[in-house]
mmCIF file of C-alpha atoms in Angstrom:
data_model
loop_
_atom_site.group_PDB
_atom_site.id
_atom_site.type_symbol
_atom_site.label_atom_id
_atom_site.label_comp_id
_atom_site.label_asym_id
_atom_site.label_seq_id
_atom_site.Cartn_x
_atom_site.Cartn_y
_atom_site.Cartn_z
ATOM 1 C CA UNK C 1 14.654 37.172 -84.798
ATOM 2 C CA UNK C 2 11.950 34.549 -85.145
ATOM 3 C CA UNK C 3 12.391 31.088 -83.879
ATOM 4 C CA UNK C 4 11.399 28.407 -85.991
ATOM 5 C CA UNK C 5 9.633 24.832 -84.068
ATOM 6 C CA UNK C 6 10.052 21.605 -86.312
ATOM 7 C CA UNK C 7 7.306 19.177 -85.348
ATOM 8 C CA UNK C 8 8.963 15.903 -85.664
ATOM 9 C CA UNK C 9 6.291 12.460 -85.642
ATOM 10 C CA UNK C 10 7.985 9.369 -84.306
ATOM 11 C CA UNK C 11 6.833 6.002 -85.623
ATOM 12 C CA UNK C 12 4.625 4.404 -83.149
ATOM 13 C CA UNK C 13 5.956 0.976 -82.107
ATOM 14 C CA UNK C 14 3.575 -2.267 -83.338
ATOM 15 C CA UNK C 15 2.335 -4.569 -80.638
ATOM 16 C CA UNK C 16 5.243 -7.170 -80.227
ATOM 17 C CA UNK C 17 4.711 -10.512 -82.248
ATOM 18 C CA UNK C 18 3.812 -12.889 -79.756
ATOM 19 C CA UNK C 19 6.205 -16.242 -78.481
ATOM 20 C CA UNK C 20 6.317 -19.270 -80.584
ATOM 21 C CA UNK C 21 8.436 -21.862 -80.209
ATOM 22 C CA UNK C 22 10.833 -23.960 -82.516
ATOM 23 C CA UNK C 23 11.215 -27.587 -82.020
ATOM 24 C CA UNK C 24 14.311 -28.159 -84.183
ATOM 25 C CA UNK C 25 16.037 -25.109 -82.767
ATOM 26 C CA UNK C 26 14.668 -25.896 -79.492
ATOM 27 C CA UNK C 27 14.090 -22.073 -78.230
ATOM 28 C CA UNK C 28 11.685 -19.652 -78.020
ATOM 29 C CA UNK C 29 11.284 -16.134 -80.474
ATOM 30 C CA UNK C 30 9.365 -13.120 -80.557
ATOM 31 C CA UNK C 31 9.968 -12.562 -84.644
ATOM 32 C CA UNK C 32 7.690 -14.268 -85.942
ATOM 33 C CA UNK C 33 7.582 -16.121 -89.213
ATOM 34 C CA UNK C 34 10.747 -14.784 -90.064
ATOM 35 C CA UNK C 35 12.705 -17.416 -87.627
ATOM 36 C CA UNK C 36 12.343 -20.131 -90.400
ATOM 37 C CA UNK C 37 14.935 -18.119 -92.499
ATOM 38 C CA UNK C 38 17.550 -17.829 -90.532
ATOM 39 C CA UNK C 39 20.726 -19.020 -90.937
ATOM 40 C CA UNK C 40 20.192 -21.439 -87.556
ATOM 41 C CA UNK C 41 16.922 -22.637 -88.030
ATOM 42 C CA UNK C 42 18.087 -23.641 -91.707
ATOM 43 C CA UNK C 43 21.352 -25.384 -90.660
ATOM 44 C CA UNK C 44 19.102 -27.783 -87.934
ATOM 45 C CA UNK C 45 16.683 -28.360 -90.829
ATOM 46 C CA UNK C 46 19.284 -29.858 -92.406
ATOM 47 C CA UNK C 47 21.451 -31.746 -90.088
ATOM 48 C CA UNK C 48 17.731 -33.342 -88.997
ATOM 49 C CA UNK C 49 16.599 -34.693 -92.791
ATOM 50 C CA UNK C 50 19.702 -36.098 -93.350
ATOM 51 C CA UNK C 51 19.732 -38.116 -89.631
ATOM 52 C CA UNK C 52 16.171 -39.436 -91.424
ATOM 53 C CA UNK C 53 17.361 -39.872 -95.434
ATOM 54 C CA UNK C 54 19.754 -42.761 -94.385
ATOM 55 C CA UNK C 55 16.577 -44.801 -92.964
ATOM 56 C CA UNK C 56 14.189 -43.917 -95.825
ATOM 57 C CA UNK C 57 16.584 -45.152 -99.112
ATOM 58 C CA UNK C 58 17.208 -48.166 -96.980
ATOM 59 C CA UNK C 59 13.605 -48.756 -96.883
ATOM 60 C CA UNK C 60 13.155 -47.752 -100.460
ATOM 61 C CA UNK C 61 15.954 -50.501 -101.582
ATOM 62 C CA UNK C 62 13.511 -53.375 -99.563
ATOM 63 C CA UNK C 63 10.362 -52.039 -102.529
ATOM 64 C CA UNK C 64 12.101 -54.662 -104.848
ATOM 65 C CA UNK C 65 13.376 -56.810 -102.852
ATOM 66 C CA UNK C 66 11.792 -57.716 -99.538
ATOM 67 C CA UNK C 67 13.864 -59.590 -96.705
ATOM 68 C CA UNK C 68 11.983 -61.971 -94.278
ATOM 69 C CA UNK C 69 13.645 -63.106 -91.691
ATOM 70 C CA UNK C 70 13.152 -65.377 -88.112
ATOM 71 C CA UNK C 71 11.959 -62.754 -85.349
ATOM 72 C CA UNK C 72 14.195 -61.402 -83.228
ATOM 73 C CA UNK C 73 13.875 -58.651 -80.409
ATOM 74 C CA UNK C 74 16.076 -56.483 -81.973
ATOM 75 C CA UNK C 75 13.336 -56.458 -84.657
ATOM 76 C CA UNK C 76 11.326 -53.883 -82.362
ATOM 77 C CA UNK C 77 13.283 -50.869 -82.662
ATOM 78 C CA UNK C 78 11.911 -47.255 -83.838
ATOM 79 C CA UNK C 79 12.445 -44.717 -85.793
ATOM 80 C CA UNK C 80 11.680 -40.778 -85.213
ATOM 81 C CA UNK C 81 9.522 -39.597 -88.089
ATOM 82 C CA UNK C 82 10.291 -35.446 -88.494
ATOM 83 C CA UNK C 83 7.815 -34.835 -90.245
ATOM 84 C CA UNK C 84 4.437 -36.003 -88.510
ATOM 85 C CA UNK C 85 6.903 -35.959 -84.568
ATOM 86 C CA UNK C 86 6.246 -39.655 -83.464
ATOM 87 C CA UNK C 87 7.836 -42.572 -83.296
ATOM 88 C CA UNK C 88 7.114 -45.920 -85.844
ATOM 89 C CA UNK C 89 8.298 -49.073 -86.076
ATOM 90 C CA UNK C 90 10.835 -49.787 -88.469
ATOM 91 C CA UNK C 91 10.079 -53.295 -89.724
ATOM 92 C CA UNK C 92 7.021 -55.313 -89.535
ATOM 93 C CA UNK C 93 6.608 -58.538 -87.584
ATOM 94 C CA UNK C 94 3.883 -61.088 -87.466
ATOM 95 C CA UNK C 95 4.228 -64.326 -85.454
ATOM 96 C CA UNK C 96 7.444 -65.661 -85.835
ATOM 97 C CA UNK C 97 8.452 -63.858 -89.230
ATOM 98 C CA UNK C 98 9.628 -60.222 -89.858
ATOM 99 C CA UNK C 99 9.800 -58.207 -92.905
ATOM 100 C CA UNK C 100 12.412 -55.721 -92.780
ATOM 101 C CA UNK C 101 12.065 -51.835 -93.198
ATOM 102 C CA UNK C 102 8.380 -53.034 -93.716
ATOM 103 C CA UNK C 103 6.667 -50.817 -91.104
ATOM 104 C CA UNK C 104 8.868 -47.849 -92.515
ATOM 105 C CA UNK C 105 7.647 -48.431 -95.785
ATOM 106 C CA UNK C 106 3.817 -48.260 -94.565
ATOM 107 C CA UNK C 107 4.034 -45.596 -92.899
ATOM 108 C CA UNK C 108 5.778 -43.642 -95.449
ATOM 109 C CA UNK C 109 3.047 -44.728 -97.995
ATOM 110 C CA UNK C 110 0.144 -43.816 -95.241
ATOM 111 C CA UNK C 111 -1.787 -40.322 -97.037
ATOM 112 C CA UNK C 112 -1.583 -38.909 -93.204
ATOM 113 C CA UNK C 113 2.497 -39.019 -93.539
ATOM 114 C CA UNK C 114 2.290 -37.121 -97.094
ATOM 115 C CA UNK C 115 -0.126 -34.251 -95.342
ATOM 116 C CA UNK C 116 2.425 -34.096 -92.357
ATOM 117 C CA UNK C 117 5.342 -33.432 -94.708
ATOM 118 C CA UNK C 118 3.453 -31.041 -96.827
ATOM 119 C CA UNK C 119 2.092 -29.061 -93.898
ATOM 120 C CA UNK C 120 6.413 -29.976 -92.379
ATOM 121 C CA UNK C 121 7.727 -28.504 -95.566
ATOM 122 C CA UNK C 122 5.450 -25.431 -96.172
ATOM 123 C CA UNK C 123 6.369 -24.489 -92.150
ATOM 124 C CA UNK C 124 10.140 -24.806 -92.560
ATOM 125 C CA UNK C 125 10.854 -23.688 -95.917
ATOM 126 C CA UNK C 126 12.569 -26.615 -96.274
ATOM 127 C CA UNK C 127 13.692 -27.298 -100.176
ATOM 128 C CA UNK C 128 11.056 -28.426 -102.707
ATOM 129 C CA UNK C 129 13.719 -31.068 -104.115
ATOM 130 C CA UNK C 130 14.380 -33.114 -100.745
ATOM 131 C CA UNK C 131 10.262 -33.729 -100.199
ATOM 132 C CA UNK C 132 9.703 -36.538 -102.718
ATOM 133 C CA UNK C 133 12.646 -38.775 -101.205
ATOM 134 C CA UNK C 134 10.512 -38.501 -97.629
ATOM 135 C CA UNK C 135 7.504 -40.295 -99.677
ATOM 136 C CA UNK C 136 6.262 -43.340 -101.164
ATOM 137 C CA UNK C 137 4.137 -43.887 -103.919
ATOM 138 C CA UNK C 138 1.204 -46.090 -103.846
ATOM 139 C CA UNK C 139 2.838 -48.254 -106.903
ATOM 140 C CA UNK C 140 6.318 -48.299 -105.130
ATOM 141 C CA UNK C 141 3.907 -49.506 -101.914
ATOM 142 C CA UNK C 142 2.305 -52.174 -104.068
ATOM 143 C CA UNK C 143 5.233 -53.434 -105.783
ATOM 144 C CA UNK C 144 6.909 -53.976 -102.797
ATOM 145 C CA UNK C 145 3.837 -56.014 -101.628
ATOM 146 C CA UNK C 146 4.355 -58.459 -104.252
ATOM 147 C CA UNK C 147 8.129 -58.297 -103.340
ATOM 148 C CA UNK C 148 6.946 -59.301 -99.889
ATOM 149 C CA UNK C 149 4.973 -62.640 -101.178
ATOM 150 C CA UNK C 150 7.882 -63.577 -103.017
ATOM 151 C CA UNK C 151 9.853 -63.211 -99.670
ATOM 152 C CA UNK C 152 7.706 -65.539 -97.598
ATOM 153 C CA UNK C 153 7.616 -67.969 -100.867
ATOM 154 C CA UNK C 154 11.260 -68.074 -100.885
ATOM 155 C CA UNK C 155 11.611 -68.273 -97.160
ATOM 156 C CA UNK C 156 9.359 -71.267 -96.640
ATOM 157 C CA UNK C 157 11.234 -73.196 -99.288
ATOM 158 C CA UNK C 158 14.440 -71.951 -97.644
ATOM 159 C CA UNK C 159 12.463 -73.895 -94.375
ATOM 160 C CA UNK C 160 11.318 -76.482 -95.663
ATOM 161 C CA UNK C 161 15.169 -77.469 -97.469
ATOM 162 C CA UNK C 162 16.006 -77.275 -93.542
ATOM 163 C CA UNK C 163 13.887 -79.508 -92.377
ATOM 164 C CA UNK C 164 14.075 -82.032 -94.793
ATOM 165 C CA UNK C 165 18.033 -82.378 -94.370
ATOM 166 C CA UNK C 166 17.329 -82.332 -90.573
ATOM 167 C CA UNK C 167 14.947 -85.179 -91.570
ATOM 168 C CA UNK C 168 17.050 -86.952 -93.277
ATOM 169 C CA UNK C 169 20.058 -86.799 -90.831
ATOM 170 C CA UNK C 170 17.812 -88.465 -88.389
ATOM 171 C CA UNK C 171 16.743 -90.845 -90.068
ATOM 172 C CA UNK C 172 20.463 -91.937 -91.147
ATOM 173 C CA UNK C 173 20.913 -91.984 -87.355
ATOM 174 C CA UNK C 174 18.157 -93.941 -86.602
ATOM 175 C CA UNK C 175 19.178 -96.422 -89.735
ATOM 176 C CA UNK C 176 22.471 -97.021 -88.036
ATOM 177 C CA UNK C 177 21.658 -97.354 -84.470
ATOM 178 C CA UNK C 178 18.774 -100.392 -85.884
ATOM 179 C CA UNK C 179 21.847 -101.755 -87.821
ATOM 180 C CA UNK C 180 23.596 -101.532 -84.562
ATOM 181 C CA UNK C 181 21.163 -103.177 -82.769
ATOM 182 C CA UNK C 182 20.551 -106.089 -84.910
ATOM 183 C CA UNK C 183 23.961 -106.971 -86.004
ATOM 184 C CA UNK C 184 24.247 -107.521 -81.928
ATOM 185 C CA UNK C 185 20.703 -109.336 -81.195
ATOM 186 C CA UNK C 186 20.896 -112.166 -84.516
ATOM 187 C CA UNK C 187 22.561 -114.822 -83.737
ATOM 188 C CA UNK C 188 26.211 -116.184 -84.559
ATOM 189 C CA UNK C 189 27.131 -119.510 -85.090
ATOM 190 C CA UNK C 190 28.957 -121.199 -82.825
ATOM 191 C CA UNK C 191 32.977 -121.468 -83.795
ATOM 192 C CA UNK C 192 35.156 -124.713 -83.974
ATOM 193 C CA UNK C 193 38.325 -124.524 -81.688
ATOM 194 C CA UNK C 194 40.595 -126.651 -84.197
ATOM 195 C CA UNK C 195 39.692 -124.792 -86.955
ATOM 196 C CA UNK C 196 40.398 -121.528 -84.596
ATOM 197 C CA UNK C 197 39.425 -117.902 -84.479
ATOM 198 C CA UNK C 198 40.816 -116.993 -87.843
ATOM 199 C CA UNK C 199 38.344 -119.057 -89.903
ATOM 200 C CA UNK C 200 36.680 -116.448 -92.585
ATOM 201 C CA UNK C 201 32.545 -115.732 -91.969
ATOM 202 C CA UNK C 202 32.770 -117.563 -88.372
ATOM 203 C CA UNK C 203 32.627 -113.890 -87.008
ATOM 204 C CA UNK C 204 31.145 -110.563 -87.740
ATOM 205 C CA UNK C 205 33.015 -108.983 -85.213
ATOM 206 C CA UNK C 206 33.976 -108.658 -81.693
ATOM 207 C CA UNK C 207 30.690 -107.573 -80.379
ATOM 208 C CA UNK C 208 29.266 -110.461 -80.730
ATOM 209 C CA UNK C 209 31.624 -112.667 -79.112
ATOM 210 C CA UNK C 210 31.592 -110.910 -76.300
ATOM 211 C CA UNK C 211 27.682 -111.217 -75.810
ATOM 212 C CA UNK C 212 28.422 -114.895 -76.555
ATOM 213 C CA UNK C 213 30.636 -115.544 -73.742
ATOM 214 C CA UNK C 214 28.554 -113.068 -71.752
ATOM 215 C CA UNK C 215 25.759 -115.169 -72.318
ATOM 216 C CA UNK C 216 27.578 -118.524 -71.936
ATOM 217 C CA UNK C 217 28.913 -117.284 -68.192
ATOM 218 C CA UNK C 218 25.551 -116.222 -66.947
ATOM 219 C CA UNK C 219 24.100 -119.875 -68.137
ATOM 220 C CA UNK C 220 26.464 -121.659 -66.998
ATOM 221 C CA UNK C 221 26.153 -119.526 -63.495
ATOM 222 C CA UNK C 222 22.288 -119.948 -63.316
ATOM 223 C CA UNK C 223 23.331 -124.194 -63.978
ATOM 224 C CA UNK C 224 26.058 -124.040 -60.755
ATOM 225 C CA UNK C 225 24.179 -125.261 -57.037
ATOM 226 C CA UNK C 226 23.244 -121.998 -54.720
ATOM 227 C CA UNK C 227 25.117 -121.649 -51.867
ATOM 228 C CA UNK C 228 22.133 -120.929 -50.008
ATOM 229 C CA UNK C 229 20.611 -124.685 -50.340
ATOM 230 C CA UNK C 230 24.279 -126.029 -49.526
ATOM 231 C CA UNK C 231 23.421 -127.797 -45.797
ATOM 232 C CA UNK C 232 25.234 -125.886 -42.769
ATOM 233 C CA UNK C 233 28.976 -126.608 -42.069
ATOM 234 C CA UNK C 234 29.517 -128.498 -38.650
ATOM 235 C CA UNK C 235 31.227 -126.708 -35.673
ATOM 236 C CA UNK C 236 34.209 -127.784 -35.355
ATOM 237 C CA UNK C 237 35.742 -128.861 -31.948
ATOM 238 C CA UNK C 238 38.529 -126.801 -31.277
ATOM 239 C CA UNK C 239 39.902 -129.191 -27.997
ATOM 240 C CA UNK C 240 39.971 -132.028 -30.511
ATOM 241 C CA UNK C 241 43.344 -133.532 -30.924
ATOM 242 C CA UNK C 242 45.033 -133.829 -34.270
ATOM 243 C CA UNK C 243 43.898 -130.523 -35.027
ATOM 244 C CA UNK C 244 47.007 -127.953 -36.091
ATOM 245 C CA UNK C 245 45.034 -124.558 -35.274
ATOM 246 C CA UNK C 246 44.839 -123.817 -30.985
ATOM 247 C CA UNK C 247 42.013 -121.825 -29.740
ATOM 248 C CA UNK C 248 42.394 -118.821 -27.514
ATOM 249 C CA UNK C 249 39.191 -117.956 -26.098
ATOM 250 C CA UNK C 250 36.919 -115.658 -26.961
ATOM 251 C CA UNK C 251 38.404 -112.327 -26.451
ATOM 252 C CA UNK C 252 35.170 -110.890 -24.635
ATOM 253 C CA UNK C 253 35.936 -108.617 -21.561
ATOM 254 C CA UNK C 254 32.935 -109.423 -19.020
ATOM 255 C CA UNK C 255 30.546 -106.569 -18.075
ATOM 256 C CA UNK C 256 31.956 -104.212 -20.631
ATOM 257 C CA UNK C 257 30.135 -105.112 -24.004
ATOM 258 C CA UNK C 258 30.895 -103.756 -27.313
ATOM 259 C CA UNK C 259 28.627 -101.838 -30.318
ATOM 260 C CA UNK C 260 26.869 -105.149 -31.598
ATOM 261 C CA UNK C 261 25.833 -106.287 -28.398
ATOM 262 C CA UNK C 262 23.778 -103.319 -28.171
ATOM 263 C CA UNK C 263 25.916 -101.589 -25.037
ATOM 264 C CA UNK C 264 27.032 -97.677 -24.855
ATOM 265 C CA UNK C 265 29.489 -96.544 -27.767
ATOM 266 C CA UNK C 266 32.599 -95.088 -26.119
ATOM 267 C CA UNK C 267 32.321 -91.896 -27.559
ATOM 268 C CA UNK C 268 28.781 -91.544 -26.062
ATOM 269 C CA UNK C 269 30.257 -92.899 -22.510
ATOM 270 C CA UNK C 270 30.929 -89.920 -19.795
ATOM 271 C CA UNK C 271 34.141 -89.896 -18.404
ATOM 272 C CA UNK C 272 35.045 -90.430 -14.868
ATOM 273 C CA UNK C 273 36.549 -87.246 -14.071
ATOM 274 C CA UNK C 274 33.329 -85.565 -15.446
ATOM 275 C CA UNK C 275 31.143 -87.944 -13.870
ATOM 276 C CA UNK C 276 30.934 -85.904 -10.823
ATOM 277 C CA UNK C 277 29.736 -82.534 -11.988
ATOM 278 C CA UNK C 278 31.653 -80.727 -9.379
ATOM 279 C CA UNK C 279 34.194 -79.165 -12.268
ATOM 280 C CA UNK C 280 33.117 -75.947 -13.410
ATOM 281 C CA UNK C 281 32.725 -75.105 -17.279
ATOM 282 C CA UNK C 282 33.765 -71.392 -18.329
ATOM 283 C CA UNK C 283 35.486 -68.809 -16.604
ATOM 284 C CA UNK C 284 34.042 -68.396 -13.199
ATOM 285 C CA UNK C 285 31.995 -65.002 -12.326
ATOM 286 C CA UNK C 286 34.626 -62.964 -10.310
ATOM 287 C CA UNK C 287 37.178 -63.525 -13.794
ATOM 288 C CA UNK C 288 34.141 -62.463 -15.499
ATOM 289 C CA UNK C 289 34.118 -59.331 -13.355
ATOM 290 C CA UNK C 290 37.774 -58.654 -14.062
ATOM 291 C CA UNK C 291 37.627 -59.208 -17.242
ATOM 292 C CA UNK C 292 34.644 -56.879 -17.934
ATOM 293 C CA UNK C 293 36.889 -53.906 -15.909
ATOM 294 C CA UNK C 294 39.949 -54.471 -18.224
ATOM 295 C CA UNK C 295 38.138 -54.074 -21.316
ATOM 296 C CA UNK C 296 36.329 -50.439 -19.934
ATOM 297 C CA UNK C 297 39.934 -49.451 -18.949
ATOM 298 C CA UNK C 298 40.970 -50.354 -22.567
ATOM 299 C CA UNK C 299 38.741 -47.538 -23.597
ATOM 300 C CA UNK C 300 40.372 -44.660 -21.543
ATOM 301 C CA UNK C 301 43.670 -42.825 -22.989
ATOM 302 C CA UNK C 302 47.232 -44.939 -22.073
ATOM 303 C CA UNK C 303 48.881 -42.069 -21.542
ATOM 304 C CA UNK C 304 46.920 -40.570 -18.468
ATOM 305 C CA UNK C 305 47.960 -40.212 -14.808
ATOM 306 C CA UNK C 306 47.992 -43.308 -13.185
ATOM 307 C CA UNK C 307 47.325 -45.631 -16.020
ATOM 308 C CA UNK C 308 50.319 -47.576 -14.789
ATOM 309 C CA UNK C 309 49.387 -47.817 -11.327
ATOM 310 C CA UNK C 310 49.147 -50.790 -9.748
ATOM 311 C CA UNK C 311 46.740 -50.660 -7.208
ATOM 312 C CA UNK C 312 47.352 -54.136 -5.472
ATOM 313 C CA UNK C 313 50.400 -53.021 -4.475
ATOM 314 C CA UNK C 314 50.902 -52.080 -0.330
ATOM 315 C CA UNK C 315 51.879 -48.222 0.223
ATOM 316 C CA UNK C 316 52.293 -46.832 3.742
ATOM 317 C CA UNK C 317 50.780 -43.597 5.116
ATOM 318 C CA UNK C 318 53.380 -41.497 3.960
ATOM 319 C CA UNK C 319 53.064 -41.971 0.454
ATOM 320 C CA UNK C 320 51.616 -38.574 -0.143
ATOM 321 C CA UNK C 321 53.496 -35.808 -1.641
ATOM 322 C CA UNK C 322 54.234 -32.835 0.372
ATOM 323 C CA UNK C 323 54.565 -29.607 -1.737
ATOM 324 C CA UNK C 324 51.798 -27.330 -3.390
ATOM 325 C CA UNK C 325 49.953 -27.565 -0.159
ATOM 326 C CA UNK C 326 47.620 -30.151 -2.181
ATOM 327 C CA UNK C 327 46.121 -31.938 0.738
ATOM 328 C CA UNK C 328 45.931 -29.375 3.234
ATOM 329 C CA UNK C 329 42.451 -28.849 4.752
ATOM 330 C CA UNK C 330 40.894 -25.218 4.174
ATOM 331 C CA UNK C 331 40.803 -22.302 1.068
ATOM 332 C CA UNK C 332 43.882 -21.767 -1.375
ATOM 333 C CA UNK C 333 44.581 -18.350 -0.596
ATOM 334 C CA UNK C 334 45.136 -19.660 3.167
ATOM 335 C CA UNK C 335 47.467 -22.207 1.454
ATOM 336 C CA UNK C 336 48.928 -19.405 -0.727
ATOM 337 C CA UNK C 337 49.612 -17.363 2.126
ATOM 338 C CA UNK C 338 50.752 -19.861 4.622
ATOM 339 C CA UNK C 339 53.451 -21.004 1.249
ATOM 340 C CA UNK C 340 54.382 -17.084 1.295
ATOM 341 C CA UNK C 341 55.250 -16.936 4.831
ATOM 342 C CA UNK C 342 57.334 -20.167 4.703
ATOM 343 C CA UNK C 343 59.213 -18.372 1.946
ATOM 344 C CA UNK C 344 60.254 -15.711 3.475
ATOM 345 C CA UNK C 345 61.194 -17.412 6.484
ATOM 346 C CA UNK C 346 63.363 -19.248 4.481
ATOM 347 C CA UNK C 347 64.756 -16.625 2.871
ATOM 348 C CA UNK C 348 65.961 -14.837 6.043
ATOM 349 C CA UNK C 349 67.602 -18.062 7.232
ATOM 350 C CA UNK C 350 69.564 -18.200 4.480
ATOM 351 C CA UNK C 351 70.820 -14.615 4.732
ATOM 352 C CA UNK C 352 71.598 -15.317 8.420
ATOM 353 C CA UNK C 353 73.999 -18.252 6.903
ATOM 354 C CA UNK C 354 75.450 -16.233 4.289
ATOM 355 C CA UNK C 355 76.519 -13.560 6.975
ATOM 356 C CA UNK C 356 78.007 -15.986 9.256
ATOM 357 C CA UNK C 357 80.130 -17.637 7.297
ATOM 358 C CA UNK C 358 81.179 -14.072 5.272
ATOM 359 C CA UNK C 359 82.096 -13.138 9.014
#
């Protein structure tokens, strides 16, 4: 019986599609185009236009009505733009002013962001619908530059309303300090004391007759005979009869001195018992010495042999013990041996005794 072959031809496998890799999925694949259809790569899409939508329709509300406000640091923040992957500033400042959501707005309008989202949204497949809220139109970018005139119209006036009521509050200070000042300087007339103090218009008020009597002391001062032209008193002569004080004497002790007489303070005098020099200051060397072995025996263990020693103490000759054979001159085993022997010496002495007295 015949035997029948069946040729089979296997597909021959292509050349493998080569790496590319996805910056919203952040990994690497080997299929190729299809990668922007899956079910992943869709779902980041997604979750990454609508992190950037919330920016953009604020932005797009600012077309008709631009905000200018003072600058601020804050004013510098950025936003990430998807589609052309860099970072722009979200509002626009000049000087000391800032338009909000205005560098946004630019950038959106710029004809390099619309080629980035076309060339964004033909690589991602991303829907046709969502593409026109990522742009703005060159009328929605030049009505919001009138919107932005208005803004710095409105804001000046809105400054200049500010600093005319800060004008005018200083000059209603300045109007009552002057008032202030010359209700105190003109002068008052001069009141009569039998018509007394309660005579209406004599007074403006209490200010001024206090600088009046002020005024009235210090003239009558200056008018008064210095002291310093008055001739000097005589010295009295304290051994003159008749008069009720007695004099002491002066109270000076002779060769001593005191501060105004230009001698030693007592605090800067050196005392007697110092005077010498003989006394010694500080521990002398020997405690030194003692002290310095106390604190290297403060280092060592308390609890080893002989920490409580004391070694001043007077021992005699035989203070040394007398078992183990510890200070006996030569090699252990001789001491080993010669205990041995002694042993059994022993031993037989006591058998000796125990047979005696059994006897």
């Amino acid at each position: 019986m015949a035997k029948i072959r069946l040729h089979v031809r296997l597909p021959r496998a292509g050349p493998m599609a080569p790496a590319e890799r996805c910056g919203l999925c952040r990994q690497t694949f080997f299929c190729g185009r299809g990668h922007v259809y899956s079910r992943k790569h869709q779902r980041q899409l997604k979750v990454a236009l609508e992190r950037l939508l919330p920016q953009v329709e604020a932005a797009r509300k600012a077309v008709r009505a631009a905000q200018v406000e003072r600058y601020v640091p804050e004013h510098e923040r950025c936003c990430w733009c998807l589609c052309c992957s860099c970072e722009v500033r979200k509002h626009l400042s000049h000087g000391n002013l800032t338009v909000l959501h205005g560098g946004l707005l630019e950038h959106l309008a710029s004809p390099e962001h619309k080629k980035a989202t076309n060339r964004f949204w033909w690589e991602n497949k991303a829907e046709l619908q969502m593409k026109e809220k990522f742009l703005i139109s060159p009328q929605d970018y030049a009505r919001f530059k009138k919107s932005m005139v208005k803004g710095l119209d409105s804001y000046e006036e809105k400054e200049d309303e500010v600093i005319k009521e800060m004008a005018a509050q200083i000059r209603e200070v300045e109007q009552s300090r002057q008032e202030v000042v010359r209700s105190v300087l003109e002068p008052q007339p001069v009141p009569d004391p039998e018509e007394g103090s309660s005579a209406p218009g004599s007074w403006k008020g209490t200010n001024s007759w206090l600088l009046f009597v002020f005024f009235s002391q210090v003239a009558s001062i200056s008018q008064q005979p210095s002291y310093l032209d008055l001739p000097p008193a005589p010295e009295l002569d304290w051994m003159e009869t008749g008069q009720p004080l007695t004099f002491i004497g002066h109270q000076d002790t002779p060769g001593v001195g005191n501060v105004h007489s230009g001698a030693t303070p007592p605090w800067m005098a050196q005392d007697e018992e110092y005077s010498s020099g003989n006394q010694q200051i500080g521990p002398s060397y020997e405690e030194f010495l003692k002290e310095k072995e106390k604190q290297k025996l403060k280092k060592l263990p308390p609890d080893r042999v002989g920490a409580n020693f004391d070694h001043s103490s007077s021992t005699g000759a035989g203070w040394l013990p007398s078992f183990g054979r510890v200070w006996n001159n030569g090699r252990r085993w001789q001491s080993r041996h010669q205990f041995k022997t002694e042993a059994a010496a022993r031993n037989k002495q006591s058998h000796k005794e125990k047979r005696l007295m059994i006897s």
